[in-house]
Amino acid sequence: MPGADRPVVSFGEPEGYDERARPRRLGTRLRARTAAAAACLVLGLGLIGGAVTGSWLVGEPGGSGARDKFTAAGSLWHNVPVDQLFPPTVQGQGAGPGGADRRWTRIAVAPDSGCRGAFDPLLRKVLAPVGCKRLLRATYTDATRSHVTTVGLLFTKADTAAMRALDIRFTKEGLDRRADLMPRPYTAKHTVAEDFGTEQRASWTVSVLTDAPVVVYAVSGWADGRTVDEPEPAEEALASGATGAPAQAGLGNEAQGLADRVERGLRKTVASPTEQPS
């Protein structure tokens, strides 16, 4: 993934508009009606113009700027260096259990590829509507080398409508919490992740972006190759009072913490491609 000719794009948050109506002194009833009609016309045109201008400036859904940014974001997989998408080390301030700091070290990067064999059949079926343009993956370990986590960036072929539809489906149906829809890890030989297979998956998270054609996910497990009978989604493992083994070991923190920071780095890269994410 060469680092030259990277697009300059940004993700904007939609802005709101707040208009105040002030009472005014009116003359005759006819003049009042005329003035009111004129005021409504001016106000209406102003709101329409303001909304259109806002769409151009901040990239609201439906604006040409938003579409251009969405399209440009989909090409980052071959325009941005791997060290920028998956930094060699990732700092996770407050990302561990009880707000403890975390530090992850990258131990392997998978060759960029398609999605063949990368997902379990049912997850592949769920993701099929958005397609697979490219899949990037990297596996990290924590400072103690007792945990391993694979982070993935699935660059889809979808437009904004398809990404929103997939996001809505994941939310409404709770697909990100189903153990039969866990992503697969990237097993790296001759590393502490060489025994990190499908049976070792302990916790995971999946995030469908709607301002970029990207699905971000992470899946974590123990580095000693132990199998996990009851994996827990990161959301549940992070809940107060969670007593499952993945929760107690902080593996939900590992998956969620790394996924959040890789997603944050992706957004920072899109907003300012020459600035290295922290």
PDB file of N, CA and C in Angstrom, residues 3-12 56-57 64-76 79-80 84 266-275:
ATOM      1  N   GLY A   3       2.276   5.073  -0.069  1.00  0.00           N
ATOM      2  CA  GLY A   3       1.769   6.207   0.681  1.00  0.00           C
ATOM      3  C   GLY A   3       1.556   7.443  -0.159  1.00  0.00           C
ATOM      4  N   ALA A   4       1.866   7.395  -1.496  1.00  0.00           N
ATOM      5  CA  ALA A   4       1.744   8.601  -2.317  1.00  0.00           C
ATOM      6  C   ALA A   4       0.339   8.786  -2.824  1.00  0.00           C
ATOM      7  N   ASP A   5       0.073  10.041  -3.232  1.00  0.00           N
ATOM      8  CA  ASP A   5      -1.212  10.390  -3.870  1.00  0.00           C
ATOM      9  C   ASP A   5      -2.397  10.016  -3.011  1.00  0.00           C
ATOM     10  N   ARG A   6      -2.346  10.306  -1.742  1.00  0.00           N
ATOM     11  CA  ARG A   6      -3.466  10.003  -0.867  1.00  0.00           C
ATOM     12  C   ARG A   6      -4.492  11.109  -0.946  1.00  0.00           C
ATOM     13  N   PRO A   7      -5.759  10.783  -0.946  1.00  0.00           N
ATOM     14  CA  PRO A   7      -6.807  11.802  -1.075  1.00  0.00           C
ATOM     15  C   PRO A   7      -6.949  12.593   0.206  1.00  0.00           C
ATOM     16  N   VAL A   8      -7.292  13.867   0.064  1.00  0.00           N
ATOM     17  CA  VAL A   8      -7.556  14.712   1.222  1.00  0.00           C
ATOM     18  C   VAL A   8      -9.053  14.784   1.410  1.00  0.00           C
ATOM     19  N   VAL A   9      -9.551  14.074   2.386  1.00  0.00           N
ATOM     20  CA  VAL A   9     -10.975  14.018   2.644  1.00  0.00           C
ATOM     21  C   VAL A   9     -11.205  14.158   4.126  1.00  0.00           C
ATOM     22  N   SER A  10     -12.449  14.349   4.516  1.00  0.00           N
ATOM     23  CA  SER A  10     -12.751  14.491   5.945  1.00  0.00           C
ATOM     24  C   SER A  10     -14.144  14.011   6.218  1.00  0.00           C
ATOM     25  N   PHE A  11     -14.343  13.552   7.454  1.00  0.00           N
ATOM     26  CA  PHE A  11     -15.662  13.179   7.909  1.00  0.00           C
ATOM     27  C   PHE A  11     -16.207  14.342   8.717  1.00  0.00           C
ATOM     28  N   GLY A  12     -17.358  14.877   8.350  1.00  0.00           N
ATOM     29  CA  GLY A  12     -17.943  15.991   9.080  1.00  0.00           C
ATOM     30  C   GLY A  12     -19.152  15.558   9.868  1.00  0.00           C
ATOM     31  N   TRP A  56     -23.087  21.429   1.813  1.00  0.00           N
ATOM     32  CA  TRP A  56     -21.832  21.563   1.079  1.00  0.00           C
ATOM     33  C   TRP A  56     -20.645  21.670   2.021  1.00  0.00           C
ATOM     34  N   LEU A  57     -20.819  22.437   3.114  1.00  0.00           N
ATOM     35  CA  LEU A  57     -19.688  22.720   3.980  1.00  0.00           C
ATOM     36  C   LEU A  57     -19.307  21.557   4.867  1.00  0.00           C
ATOM     37  N   SER A  64     -23.111  16.543  -2.302  1.00  0.00           N
ATOM     38  CA  SER A  64     -22.087  16.030  -3.205  1.00  0.00           C
ATOM     39  C   SER A  64     -20.752  15.885  -2.489  1.00  0.00           C
ATOM     40  N   GLY A  65     -20.477  16.788  -1.520  1.00  0.00           N
ATOM     41  CA  GLY A  65     -19.242  16.684  -0.762  1.00  0.00           C
ATOM     42  C   GLY A  65     -19.165  15.396   0.019  1.00  0.00           C
ATOM     43  N   ALA A  66     -20.286  15.019   0.643  1.00  0.00           N
ATOM     44  CA  ALA A  66     -20.314  13.775   1.413  1.00  0.00           C
ATOM     45  C   ALA A  66     -20.092  12.574   0.513  1.00  0.00           C
ATOM     46  N   ARG A  67     -20.707  12.601  -0.678  1.00  0.00           N
ATOM     47  CA  ARG A  67     -20.530  11.477  -1.601  1.00  0.00           C
ATOM     48  C   ARG A  67     -19.086  11.360  -2.054  1.00  0.00           C
ATOM     49  N   ASP A  68     -18.466  12.510  -2.343  1.00  0.00           N
ATOM     50  CA  ASP A  68     -17.070  12.486  -2.779  1.00  0.00           C
ATOM     51  C   ASP A  68     -16.164  11.944  -1.680  1.00  0.00           C
ATOM     52  N   LYS A  69     -16.415  12.367  -0.440  1.00  0.00           N
ATOM     53  CA  LYS A  69     -15.598  11.922   0.681  1.00  0.00           C
ATOM     54  C   LYS A  69     -15.781  10.427   0.932  1.00  0.00           C
ATOM     55  N   PHE A  70     -17.024   9.980   0.826  1.00  0.00           N
ATOM     56  CA  PHE A  70     -17.330   8.564   1.016  1.00  0.00           C
ATOM     57  C   PHE A  70     -16.570   7.728  -0.013  1.00  0.00           C
ATOM     58  N   THR A  71     -16.603   8.178  -1.264  1.00  0.00           N
ATOM     59  CA  THR A  71     -15.925   7.450  -2.335  1.00  0.00           C
ATOM     60  C   THR A  71     -14.418   7.442  -2.125  1.00  0.00           C
ATOM     61  N   ALA A  72     -13.862   8.600  -1.764  1.00  0.00           N
ATOM     62  CA  ALA A  72     -12.418   8.694  -1.546  1.00  0.00           C
ATOM     63  C   ALA A  72     -11.975   7.811  -0.390  1.00  0.00           C
ATOM     64  N   ALA A  73     -12.784   7.736   0.657  1.00  0.00           N
ATOM     65  CA  ALA A  73     -12.430   6.906   1.816  1.00  0.00           C
ATOM     66  C   ALA A  73     -12.296   5.446   1.424  1.00  0.00           C
ATOM     67  N   GLY A  74     -13.065   5.025   0.434  1.00  0.00           N
ATOM     68  CA  GLY A  74     -13.021   3.632   0.008  1.00  0.00           C
ATOM     69  C   GLY A  74     -11.733   3.237  -0.683  1.00  0.00           C
ATOM     70  N   SER A  75     -10.904   4.222  -1.038  1.00  0.00           N
ATOM     71  CA  SER A  75      -9.645   3.906  -1.727  1.00  0.00           C
ATOM     72  C   SER A  75      -8.440   3.937  -0.795  1.00  0.00           C
ATOM     73  N   LEU A  76      -8.673   4.166   0.488  1.00  0.00           N
ATOM     74  CA  LEU A  76      -7.551   4.278   1.418  1.00  0.00           C
ATOM     75  C   LEU A  76      -6.756   2.985   1.552  1.00  0.00           C
ATOM     76  N   ASN A  79      -3.950   3.506  -0.780  1.00  0.00           N
ATOM     77  CA  ASN A  79      -3.308   4.821  -0.812  1.00  0.00           C
ATOM     78  C   ASN A  79      -2.570   5.169   0.478  1.00  0.00           C
ATOM     79  N   VAL A  80      -2.774   4.393   1.526  1.00  0.00           N
ATOM     80  CA  VAL A  80      -2.204   4.713   2.835  1.00  0.00           C
ATOM     81  C   VAL A  80      -1.259   3.599   3.279  1.00  0.00           C
ATOM     82  N   GLN A  84       0.300   3.217   8.937  1.00  0.00           N
ATOM     83  CA  GLN A  84      -0.628   4.257   9.335  1.00  0.00           C
ATOM     84  C   GLN A  84      -1.996   3.672   9.672  1.00  0.00           C
ATOM     85  N   LEU A 266      -8.145   5.531  11.425  1.00  0.00           N
ATOM     86  CA  LEU A 266      -8.659   5.584  10.064  1.00  0.00           C
ATOM     87  C   LEU A 266      -9.325   6.933   9.804  1.00  0.00           C
ATOM     88  N   ARG A 267     -10.150   7.376  10.745  1.00  0.00           N
ATOM     89  CA  ARG A 267     -10.841   8.656  10.580  1.00  0.00           C
ATOM     90  C   ARG A 267      -9.842   9.818  10.565  1.00  0.00           C
ATOM     91  N   LYS A 268      -8.813   9.730  11.393  1.00  0.00           N
ATOM     92  CA  LYS A 268      -7.814  10.790  11.421  1.00  0.00           C
ATOM     93  C   LYS A 268      -7.037  10.821  10.115  1.00  0.00           C
ATOM     94  N   THR A 269      -6.762   9.652   9.564  1.00  0.00           N
ATOM     95  CA  THR A 269      -6.067   9.573   8.290  1.00  0.00           C
ATOM     96  C   THR A 269      -6.898  10.195   7.179  1.00  0.00           C
ATOM     97  N   VAL A 270      -8.187   9.921   7.204  1.00  0.00           N
ATOM     98  CA  VAL A 270      -9.084  10.479   6.200  1.00  0.00           C
ATOM     99  C   VAL A 270      -9.151  12.001   6.331  1.00  0.00           C
ATOM    100  N   ALA A 271      -9.194  12.475   7.563  1.00  0.00           N
ATOM    101  CA  ALA A 271      -9.314  13.916   7.794  1.00  0.00           C
ATOM    102  C   ALA A 271      -8.017  14.650   7.451  1.00  0.00           C
ATOM    103  N   SER A 272      -6.881  14.009   7.706  1.00  0.00           N
ATOM    104  CA  SER A 272      -5.596  14.653   7.474  1.00  0.00           C
ATOM    105  C   SER A 272      -4.579  13.582   7.115  1.00  0.00           C
ATOM    106  N   PRO A 273      -4.543  13.172   5.834  1.00  0.00           N
ATOM    107  CA  PRO A 273      -3.724  12.022   5.437  1.00  0.00           C
ATOM    108  C   PRO A 273      -2.233  12.182   5.664  1.00  0.00           C
ATOM    109  N   THR A 274      -1.742  13.417   5.875  1.00  0.00           N
ATOM    110  CA  THR A 274      -0.311  13.591   6.085  1.00  0.00           C
ATOM    111  C   THR A 274       0.055  13.528   7.554  1.00  0.00           C
ATOM    112  N   GLU A 275      -0.981  13.454   8.437  1.00  0.00           N
ATOM    113  CA  GLU A 275      -0.728  13.442   9.872  1.00  0.00           C
ATOM    114  C   GLU A 275      -0.821  12.017  10.403  1.00  0.00           C
TER     115      GLU A 275
END
